[in-house]
Coordinates of C-alpha atoms and ligand atoms in Angstrom, one line a residue:
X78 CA 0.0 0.0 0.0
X79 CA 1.3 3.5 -0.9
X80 CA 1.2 5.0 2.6
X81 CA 0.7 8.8 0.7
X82 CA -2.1 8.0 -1.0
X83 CA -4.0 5.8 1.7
X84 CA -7.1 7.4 3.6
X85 CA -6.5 6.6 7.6
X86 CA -9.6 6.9 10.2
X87 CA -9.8 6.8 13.5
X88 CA -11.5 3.2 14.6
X89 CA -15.4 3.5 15.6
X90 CA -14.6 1.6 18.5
X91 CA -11.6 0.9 20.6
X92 CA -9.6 -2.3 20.6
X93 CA -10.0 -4.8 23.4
X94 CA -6.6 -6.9 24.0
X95 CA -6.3 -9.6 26.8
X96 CA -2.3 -9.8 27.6
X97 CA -0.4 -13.0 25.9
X98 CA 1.2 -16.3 28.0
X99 CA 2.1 -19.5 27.3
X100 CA 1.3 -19.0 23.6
X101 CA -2.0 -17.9 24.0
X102 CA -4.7 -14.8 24.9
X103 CA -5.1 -14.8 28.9
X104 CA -8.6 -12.7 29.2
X105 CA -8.9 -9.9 31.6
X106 CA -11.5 -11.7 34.2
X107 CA -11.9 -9.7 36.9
X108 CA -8.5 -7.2 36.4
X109 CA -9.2 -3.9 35.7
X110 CA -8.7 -2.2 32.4
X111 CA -6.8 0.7 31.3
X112 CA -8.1 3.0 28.7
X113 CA -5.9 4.7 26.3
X114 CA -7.0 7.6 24.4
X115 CA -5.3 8.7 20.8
X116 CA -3.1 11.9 22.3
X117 CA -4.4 13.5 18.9
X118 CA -7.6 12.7 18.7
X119 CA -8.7 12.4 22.1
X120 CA -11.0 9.1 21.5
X121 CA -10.6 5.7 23.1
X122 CA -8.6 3.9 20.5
X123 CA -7.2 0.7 22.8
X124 CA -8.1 -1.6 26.2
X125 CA -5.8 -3.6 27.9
X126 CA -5.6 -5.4 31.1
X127 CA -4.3 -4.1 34.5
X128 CA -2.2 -7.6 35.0
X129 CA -1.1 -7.8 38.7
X130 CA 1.9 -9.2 40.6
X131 CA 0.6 -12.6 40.4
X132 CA 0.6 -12.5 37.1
X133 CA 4.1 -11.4 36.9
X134 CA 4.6 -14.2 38.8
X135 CA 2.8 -16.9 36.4
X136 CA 4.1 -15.8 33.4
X137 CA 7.9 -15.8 34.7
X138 CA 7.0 -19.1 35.8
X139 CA 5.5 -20.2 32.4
X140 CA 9.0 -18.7 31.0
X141 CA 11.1 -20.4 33.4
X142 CA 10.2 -23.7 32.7
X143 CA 10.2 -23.0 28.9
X144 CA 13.4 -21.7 29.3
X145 CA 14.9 -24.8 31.6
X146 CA 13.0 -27.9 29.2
X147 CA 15.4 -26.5 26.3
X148 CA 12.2 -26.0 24.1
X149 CA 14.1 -23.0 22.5
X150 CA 17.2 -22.8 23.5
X151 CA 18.3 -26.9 22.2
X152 CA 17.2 -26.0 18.9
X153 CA 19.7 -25.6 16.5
X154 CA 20.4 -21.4 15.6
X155 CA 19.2 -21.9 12.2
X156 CA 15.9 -23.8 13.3
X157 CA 15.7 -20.2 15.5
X158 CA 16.7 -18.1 12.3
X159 CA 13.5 -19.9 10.6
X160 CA 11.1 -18.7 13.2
X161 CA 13.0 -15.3 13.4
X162 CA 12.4 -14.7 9.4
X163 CA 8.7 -16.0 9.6
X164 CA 8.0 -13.5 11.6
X165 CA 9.6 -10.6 10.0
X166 CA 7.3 -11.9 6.8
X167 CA 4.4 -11.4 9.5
X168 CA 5.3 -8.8 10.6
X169 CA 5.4 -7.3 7.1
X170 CA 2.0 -8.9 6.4
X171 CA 0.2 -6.7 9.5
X172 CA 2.1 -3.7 8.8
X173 CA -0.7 -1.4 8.3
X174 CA -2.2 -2.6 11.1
X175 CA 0.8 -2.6 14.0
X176 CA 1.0 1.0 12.0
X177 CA -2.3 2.4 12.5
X178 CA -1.9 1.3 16.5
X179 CA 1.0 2.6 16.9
X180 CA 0.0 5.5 15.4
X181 CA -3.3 6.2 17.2
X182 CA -1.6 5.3 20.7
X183 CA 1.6 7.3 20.3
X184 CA 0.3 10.6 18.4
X185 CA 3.2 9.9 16.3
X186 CA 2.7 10.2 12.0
X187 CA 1.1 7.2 10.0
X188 CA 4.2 7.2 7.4
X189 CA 7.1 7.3 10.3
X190 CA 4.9 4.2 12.2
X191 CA 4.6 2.2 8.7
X192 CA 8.2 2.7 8.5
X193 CA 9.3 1.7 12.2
X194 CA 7.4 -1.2 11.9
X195 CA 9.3 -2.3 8.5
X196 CA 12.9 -1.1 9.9
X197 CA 11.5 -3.7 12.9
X198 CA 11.0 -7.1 10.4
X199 CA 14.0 -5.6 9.1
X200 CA 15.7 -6.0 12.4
X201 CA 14.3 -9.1 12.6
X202 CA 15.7 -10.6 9.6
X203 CA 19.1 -9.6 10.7
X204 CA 19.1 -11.3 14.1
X205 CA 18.0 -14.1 12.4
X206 CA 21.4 -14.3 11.0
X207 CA 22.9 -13.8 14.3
X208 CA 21.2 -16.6 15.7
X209 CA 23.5 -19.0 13.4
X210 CA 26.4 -16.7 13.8
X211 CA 26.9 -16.8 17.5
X212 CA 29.4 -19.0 18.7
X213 CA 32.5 -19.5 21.3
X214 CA 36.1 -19.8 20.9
X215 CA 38.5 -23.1 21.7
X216 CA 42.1 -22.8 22.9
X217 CA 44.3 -25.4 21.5
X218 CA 47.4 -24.1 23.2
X219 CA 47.1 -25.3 26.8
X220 CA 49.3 -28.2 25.9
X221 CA 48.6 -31.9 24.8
X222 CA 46.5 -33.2 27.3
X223 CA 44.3 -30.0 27.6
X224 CA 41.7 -28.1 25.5
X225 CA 40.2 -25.2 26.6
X226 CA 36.8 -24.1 25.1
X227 CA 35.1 -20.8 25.9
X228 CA 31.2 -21.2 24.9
X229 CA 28.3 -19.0 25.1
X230 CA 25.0 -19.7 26.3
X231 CA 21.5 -18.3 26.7
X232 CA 21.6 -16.0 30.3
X233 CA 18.0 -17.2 30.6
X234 CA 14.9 -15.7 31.3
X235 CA 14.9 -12.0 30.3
X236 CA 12.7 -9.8 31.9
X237 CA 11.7 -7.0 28.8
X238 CA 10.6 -3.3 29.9
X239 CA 10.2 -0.9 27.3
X240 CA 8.8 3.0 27.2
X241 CA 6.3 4.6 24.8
X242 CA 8.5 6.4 22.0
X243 CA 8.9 4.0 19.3
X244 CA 7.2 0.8 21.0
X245 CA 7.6 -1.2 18.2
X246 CA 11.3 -0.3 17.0
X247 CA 13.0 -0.2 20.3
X248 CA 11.5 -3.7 20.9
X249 CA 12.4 -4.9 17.9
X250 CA 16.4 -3.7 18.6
X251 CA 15.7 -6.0 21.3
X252 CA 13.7 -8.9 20.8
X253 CA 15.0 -10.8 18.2
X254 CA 18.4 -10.5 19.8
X255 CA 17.3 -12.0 23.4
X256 CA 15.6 -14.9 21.0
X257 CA 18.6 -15.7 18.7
X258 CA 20.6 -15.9 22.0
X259 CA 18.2 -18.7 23.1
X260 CA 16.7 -16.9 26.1
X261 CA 13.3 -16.9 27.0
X262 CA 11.2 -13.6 27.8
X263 CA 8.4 -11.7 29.7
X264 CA 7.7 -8.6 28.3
X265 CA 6.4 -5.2 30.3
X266 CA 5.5 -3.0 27.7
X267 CA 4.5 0.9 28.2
X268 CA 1.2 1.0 29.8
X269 CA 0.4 3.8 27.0
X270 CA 1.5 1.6 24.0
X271 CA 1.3 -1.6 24.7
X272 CA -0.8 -3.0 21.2
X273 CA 1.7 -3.3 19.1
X274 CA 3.8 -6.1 21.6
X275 CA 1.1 -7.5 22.7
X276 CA 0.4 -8.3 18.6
X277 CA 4.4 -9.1 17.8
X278 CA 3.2 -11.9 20.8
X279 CA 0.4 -12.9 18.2
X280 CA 2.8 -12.7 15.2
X281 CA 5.7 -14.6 16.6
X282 CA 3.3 -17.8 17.8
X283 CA 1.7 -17.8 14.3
X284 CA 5.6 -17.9 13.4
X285 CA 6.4 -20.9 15.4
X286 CA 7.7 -20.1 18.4
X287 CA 6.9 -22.2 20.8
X288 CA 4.6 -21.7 23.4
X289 CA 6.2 -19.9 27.0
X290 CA 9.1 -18.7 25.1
X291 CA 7.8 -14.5 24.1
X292 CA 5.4 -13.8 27.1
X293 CA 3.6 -10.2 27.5
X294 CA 2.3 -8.9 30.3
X295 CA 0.7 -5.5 30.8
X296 CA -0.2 -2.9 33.7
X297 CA 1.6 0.2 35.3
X298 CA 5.3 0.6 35.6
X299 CA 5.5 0.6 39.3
X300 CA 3.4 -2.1 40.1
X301 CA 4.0 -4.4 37.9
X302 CA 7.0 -3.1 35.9
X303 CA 8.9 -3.3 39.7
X304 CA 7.4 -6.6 40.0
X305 CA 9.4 -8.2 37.0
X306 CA 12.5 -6.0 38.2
X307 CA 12.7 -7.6 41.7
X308 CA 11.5 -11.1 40.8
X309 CA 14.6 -13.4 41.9
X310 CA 13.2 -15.8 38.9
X311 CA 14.3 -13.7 36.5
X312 CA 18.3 -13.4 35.0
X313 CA 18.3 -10.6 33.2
X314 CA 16.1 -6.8 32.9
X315 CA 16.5 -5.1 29.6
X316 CA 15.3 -2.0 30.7
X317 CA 14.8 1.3 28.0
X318 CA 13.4 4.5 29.5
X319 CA 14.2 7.3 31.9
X320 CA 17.3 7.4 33.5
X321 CA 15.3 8.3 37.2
X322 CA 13.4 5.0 36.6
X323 CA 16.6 2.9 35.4
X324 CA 18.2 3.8 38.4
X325 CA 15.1 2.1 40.7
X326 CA 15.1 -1.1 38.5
X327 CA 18.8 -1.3 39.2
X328 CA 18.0 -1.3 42.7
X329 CA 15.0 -3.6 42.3
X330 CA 17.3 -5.9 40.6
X331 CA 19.9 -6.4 43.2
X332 CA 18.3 -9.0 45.3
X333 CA 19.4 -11.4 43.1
X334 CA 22.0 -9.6 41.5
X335 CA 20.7 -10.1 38.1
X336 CA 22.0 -8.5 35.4
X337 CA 20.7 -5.2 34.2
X338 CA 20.8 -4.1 30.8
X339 CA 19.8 0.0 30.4
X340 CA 19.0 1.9 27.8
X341 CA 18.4 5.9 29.1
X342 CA 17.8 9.5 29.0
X343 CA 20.0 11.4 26.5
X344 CA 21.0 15.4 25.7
X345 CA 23.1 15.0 22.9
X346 CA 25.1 17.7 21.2
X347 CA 24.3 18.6 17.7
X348 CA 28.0 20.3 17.0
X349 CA 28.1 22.6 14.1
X350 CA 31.4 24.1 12.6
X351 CA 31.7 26.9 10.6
X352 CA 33.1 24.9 7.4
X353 CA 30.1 22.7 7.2
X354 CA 27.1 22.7 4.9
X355 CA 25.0 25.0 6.6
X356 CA 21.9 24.3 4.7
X357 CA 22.5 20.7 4.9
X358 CA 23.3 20.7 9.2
X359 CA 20.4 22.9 9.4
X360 CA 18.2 20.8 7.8
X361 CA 19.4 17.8 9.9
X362 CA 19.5 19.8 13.3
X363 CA 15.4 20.4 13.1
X364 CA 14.6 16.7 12.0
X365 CA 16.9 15.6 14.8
X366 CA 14.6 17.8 17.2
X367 CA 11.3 17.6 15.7
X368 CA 11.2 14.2 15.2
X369 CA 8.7 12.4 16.9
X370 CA 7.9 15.3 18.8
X371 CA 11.2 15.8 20.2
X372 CA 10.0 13.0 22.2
X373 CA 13.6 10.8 21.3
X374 CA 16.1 9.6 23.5
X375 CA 18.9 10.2 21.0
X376 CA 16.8 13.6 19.8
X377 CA 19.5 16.8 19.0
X378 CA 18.4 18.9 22.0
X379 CA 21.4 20.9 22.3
X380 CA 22.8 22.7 19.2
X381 CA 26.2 24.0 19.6
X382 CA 27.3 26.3 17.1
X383 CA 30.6 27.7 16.0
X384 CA 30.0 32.0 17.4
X385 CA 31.6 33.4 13.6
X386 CA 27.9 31.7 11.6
X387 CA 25.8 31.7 14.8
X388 CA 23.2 33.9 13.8
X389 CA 23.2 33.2 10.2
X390 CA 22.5 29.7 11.5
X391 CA 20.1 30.4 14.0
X392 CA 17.9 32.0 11.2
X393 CA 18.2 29.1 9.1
X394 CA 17.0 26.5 11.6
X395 CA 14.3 28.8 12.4
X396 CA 13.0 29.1 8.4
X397 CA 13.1 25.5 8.5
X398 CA 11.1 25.3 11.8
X399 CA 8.5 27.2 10.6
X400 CA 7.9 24.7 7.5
X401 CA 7.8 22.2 9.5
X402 CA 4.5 20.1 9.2
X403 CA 2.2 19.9 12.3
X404 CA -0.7 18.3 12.5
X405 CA -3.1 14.9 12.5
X406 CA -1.0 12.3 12.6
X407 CA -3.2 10.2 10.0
X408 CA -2.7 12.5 7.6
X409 CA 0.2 11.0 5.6
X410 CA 1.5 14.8 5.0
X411 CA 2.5 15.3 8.8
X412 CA 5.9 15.4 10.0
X413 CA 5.3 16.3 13.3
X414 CA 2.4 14.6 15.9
X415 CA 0.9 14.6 19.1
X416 CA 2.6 14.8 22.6
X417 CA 2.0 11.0 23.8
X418 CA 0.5 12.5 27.0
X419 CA -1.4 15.3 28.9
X420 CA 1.8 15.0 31.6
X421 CA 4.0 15.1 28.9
X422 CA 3.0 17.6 27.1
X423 CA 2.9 20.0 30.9
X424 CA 6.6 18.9 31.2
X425 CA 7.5 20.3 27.5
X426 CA 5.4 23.8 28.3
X427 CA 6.9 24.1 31.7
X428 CA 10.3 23.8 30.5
X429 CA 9.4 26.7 27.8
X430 CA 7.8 28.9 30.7
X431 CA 11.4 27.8 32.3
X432 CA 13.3 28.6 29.8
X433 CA 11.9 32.2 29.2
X434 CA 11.8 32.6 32.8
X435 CA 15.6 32.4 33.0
X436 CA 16.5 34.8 30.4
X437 CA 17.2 32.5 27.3
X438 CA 16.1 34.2 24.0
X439 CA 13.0 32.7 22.4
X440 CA 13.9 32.0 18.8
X441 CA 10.6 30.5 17.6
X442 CA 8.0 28.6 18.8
X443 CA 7.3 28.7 22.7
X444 CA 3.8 27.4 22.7
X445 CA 1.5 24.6 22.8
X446 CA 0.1 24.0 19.0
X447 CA -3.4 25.2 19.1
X448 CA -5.6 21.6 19.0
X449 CA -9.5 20.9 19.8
X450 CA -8.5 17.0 20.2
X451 CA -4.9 16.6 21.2
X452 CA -2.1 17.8 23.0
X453 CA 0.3 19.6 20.5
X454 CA 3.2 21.6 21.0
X455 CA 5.4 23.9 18.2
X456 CA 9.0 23.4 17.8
X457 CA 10.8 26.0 19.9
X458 CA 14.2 27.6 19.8
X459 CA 16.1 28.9 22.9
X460 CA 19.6 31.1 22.3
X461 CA 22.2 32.7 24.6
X462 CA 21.5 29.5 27.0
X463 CA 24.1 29.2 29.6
X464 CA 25.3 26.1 31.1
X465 CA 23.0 27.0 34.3
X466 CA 19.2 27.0 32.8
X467 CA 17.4 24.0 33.2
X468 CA 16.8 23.5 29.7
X469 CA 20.3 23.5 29.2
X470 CA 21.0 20.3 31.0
X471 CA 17.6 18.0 31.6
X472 CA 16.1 15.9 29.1
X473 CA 13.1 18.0 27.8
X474 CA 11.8 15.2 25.8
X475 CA 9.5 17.4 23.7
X476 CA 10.6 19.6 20.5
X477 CA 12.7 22.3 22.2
X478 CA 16.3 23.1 21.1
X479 CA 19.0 25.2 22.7
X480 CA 21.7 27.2 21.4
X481 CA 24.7 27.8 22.7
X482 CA 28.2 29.1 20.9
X483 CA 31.6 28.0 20.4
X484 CA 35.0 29.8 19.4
X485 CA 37.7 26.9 19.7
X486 CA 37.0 23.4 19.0
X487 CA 38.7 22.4 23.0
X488 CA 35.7 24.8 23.7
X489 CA 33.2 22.6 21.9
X490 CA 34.1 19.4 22.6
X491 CA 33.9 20.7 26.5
X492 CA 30.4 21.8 26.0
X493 CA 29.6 18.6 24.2
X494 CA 30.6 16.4 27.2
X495 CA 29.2 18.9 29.5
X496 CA 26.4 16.6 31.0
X497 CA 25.2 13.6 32.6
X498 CA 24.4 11.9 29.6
X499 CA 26.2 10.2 26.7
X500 CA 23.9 8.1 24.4
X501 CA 24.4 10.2 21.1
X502 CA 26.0 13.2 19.7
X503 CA 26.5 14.7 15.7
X504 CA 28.8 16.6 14.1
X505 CA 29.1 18.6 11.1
X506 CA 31.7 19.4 9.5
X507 CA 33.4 19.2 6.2
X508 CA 37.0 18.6 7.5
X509 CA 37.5 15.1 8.2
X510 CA 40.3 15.5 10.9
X511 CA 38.0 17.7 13.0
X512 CA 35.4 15.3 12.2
X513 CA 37.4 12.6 13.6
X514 CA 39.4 14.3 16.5
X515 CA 35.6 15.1 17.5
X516 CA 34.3 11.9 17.3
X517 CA 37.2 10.5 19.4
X518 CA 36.5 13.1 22.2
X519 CA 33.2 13.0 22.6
X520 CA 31.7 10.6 25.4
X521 CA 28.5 9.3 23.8
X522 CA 27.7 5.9 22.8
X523 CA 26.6 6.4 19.1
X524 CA 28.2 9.6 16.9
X525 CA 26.9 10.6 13.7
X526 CA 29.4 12.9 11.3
X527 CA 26.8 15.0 9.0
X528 CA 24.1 13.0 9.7
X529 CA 21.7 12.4 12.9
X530 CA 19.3 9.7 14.1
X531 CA 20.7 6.7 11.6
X532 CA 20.6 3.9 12.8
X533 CA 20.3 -0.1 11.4
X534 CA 20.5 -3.3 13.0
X535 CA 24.6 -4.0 12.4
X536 CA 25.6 -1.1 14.6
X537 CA 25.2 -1.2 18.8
X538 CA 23.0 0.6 20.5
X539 CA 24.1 2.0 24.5
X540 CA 25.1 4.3 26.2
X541 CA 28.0 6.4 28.1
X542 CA 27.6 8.0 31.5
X543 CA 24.3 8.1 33.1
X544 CA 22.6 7.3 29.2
X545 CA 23.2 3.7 30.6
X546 CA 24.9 0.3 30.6
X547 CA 25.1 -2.4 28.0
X548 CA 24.9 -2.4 24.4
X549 CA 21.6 -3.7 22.1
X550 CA 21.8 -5.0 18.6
X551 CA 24.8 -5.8 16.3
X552 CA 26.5 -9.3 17.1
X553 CA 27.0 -7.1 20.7
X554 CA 23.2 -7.2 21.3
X555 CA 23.2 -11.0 21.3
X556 CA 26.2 -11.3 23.2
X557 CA 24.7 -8.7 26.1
X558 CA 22.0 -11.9 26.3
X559 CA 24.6 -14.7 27.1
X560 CA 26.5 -15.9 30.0
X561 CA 29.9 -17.0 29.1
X562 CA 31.4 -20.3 30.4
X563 CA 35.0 -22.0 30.0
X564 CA 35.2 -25.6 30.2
X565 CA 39.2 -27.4 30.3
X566 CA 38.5 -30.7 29.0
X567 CA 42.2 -33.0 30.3
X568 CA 42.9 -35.2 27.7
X569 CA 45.3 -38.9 28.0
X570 CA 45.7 -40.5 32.0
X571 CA 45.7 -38.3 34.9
X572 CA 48.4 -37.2 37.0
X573 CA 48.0 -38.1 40.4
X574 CA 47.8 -36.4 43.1
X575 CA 47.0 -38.9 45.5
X576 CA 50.5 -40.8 46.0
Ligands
LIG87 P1 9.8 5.6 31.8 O1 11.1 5.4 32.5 O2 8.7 6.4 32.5 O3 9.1 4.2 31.5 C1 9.7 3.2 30.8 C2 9.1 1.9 31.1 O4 9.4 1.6 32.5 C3 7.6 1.8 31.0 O5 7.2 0.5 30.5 C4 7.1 2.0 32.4 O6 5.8 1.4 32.6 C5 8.2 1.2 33.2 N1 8.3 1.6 34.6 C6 7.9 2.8 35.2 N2 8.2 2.8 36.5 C7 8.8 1.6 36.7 C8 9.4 1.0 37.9 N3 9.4 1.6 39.1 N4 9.9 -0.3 37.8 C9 10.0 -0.9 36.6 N5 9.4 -0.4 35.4 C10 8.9 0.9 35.5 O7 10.1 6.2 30.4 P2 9.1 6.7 29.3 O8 8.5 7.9 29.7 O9 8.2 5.6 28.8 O10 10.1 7.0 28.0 C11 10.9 8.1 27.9 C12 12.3 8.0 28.5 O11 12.9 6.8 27.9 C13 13.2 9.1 28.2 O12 14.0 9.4 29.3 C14 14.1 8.6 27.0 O13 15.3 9.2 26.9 C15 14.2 7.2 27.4 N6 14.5 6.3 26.2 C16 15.8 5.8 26.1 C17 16.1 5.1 25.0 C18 17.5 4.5 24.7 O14 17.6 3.7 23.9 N7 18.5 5.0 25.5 C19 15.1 4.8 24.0 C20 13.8 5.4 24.2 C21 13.5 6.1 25.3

């Protein structure tokens, strides 16, 4: 289907969902159910169930003992790459569907959902791969009568929590990896988007997976969310969200020292240089904040500009602002959606009022987006910000840049690193040298030079600092889901010790 010319609606009715164990729809009973509401539209467009801790309990249970029978894990990596690659073809098969979900429960545009959800069965389709590629190492040097053999295996039963963002993509850079690793998993998704995991649950039995192995359970994030990160049945938490919360699931995770796996909060650099193509950074500096809503973990929210083309470059991000494309996002025309939530959306306007409050200059924007449905807000620009404003160092997670100046490149690269975080960072330039001296000096897990937000399946995923721990995707993502063990196998008559 061409996504431009489709017509999208919002549902008559909202979609009931029970959550998914053991390979099959578990009904709500007597739970409660949580209502979500499109963040653009302002109409019921999902139900799901308020699971409780006993049903943490049950499904880490039913994962357990799928995980310790071998049903997954004893099957050769290609037999895993097979069900990996069937569900990638399902996942292509639903893809308007998981779209329009996604879509209706984030705020974010139909044509970015339709293509998260194919960069996921793309993802997919590359772990599959991994799943035969993973392997150990064997030292023959210990002598004769000794081999030594280093082999990897599945850390177990993996304990999934993911945020509302891109619920589909980020799970996707995580799921097929845990599975070609041979783990089993129970899933927590966002309690605001939590259709489109609950139907990869769907798409992956109807791929073959057996039953027990991809569990999903759904509720809030402190009940039952802090339920999965202090069960002592569970190895491992992959954990993406805010860095406040990541540090109480580390916590929650101590009791049985699992191991923790985050993926955080971000305020990444945009670095600009004189000698770059102004046009061309300018152009990549407002996608990298006005995607989805500024609402992006590794979103540009701090520009850092060389002082001798600040204001010629200020007034070019600013002309592209103003073009940007707000709106409905079913209208396959929008750039720029809804805030995901009415909290959200109070966060992004208090930090404007903070921002104006302590004597940054308003560029643009500095508003909510006038809506009758949604919650909406316009991209905004802050300049002169200093290193003490709020906005200059919290993650804002809405579409509101700051700009702050240069004169050396020592000087950049220490307003670069000059935060908590390091998930991401981008730099433009057309010198190669300071490209590369830059990329060398700046603490952030992934760097882009003249580009932002790429990303693919090859590449890891983590971050530096207080961004996180751990790395997701690549042949590192499937290794993050695998304990290592060393076995010395003695070879010819023993030695005694025993005289
Ligand atoms: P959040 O931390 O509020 O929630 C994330 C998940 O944790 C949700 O499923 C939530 O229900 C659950 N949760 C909440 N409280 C919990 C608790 N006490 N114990 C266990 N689980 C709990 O984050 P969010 O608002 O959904 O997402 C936005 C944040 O996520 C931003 O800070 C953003 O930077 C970060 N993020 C990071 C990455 C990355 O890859 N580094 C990607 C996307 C988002």
């Amino acid at each position: 289907m061409d996504v431009n010319s489709a017509v999208w609606t919002v549902p008559a009715s909202a979609r009931e969902f029970g959550f998914f164990v053991d390979g099959q729809w578990a009904e709500a009973g007597d739970r409660p159910m949580s209502e979500r509401k499109s963040p653009a539209h302002g109409v019921a467009v999902t139900r799901t169930v308020r699971c409780t801790r006993a049903d943490i309990d049950h499904a880490v249970g039913v994962a357990r003992t799928a995980f310790e029978d071998r049903r997954w894990s004893g099957l050769p990596g290609g037999e895993r790459a097979s069900v990996l690659l069937k569900a990638a073809a399902g996942i292509r098969a639903r893809v308007e569907e998981l779209a329009l979900l996604e879509s209706l429960e984030s705020g974010k545009p139909i044509g970015q959902a339709r293509g998260e959800i194919e960069g996921g069965a793309n993802i997919f389709e590359y772990a599959a791969g991994a799943a035969r590629a993973l392997h150990g190492d064997a030292f023959n040097n210990l002598g004769d009568k000794m081999l030594g053999l280093v082999t990897r295996e599945p850390i177990g039963v993996v304990g999934l929590i993911t945020p509302w963002n891109f619920p589909f993509f980020i799970l996707s850079e995580r799921v097929p990896f845990i599975l070609a690793a041979g783990c089993t998993i129970v899933s927590k998704p966002s309690e605001v988007t939590s259709a489109t995991t609950l139907l990869l649950a769907e798409i992956l039995s109807d791929a073959g997976l057996p039953d027990g192995v991809f569990n999903v359970v759904t509720g809030s994030g402190s009940e039952i969310g802090q339920a999965l990160a202090e069960h002592a049945d569970v190895d491992m938490i992959s954990f993406t969200g805010s860095t406040a919360v990541g540090r109480s699931v580390l916590l929650a995770s101590a009791g049985n020292f699992k191991k923790v796996g985050l993926e955080l909060g971000g305020k990444n650099p945009q670095v600009v240089f004189a000698d770059a193509n102004l046009d061309e950074a300018a152009d990549g500096v407002v996608f990298g904040i006005c995607f989805n809503a500024g609402q992006c973990c590794v979103g540009g929210s701090r520009l850092v500009v060389e002082k001798s083309i600040a204001a010629e470059f200020e007034a070019l991000v600013a002309a592209k602002m103003a073009r940007v494309r707000i709106g409905d996002p079913l209208d396959p025309n929008t750039q720029m959606g809804a805030i995901v939530t009415a909290a959200q959306n109070a966060t992004i306007l208090g930090y404007i009022e903070a921002g104006k409050r302590e004597g940054a200059r308003l560029v643009c924007g500095g508003e909510a987006y006038p809506s009758d449905t949604g919650q909406f807000v316009q991209p905004t620009v802050f300049a002169d910000v200093t290193r003490e404003m709020s906005i200059a160092s919290e993650e804002i997670f809405g579409p509101v840049l700051t700009i702050s100046t240069f004169e050396t490149f020592d000087e950049a690269m220490a307003i670069a690193n000059d935060t908590i975080y390091g998930l991401a960072a981008s730099i433009w330039t057309s010198n190669l040298d300071k490209a590369t001296d830059a990329f060398r000096r700046i603490r952030a897990g992934r760097v882009w030079v003249n580009t932002t937000i790429n990303n693919g399946p090859e590449l890891p995923l983590g971050g530096f600092k207080q961004s996180g721990t751990g790395r997701e995707a690549g042949i590192y993502g499937v290794e993050e889901y695998t304990e290592v063990k060393a076995t010395h196998i003695a070879l010819g008559r023993r030695e005694p010790w025993v005289s």
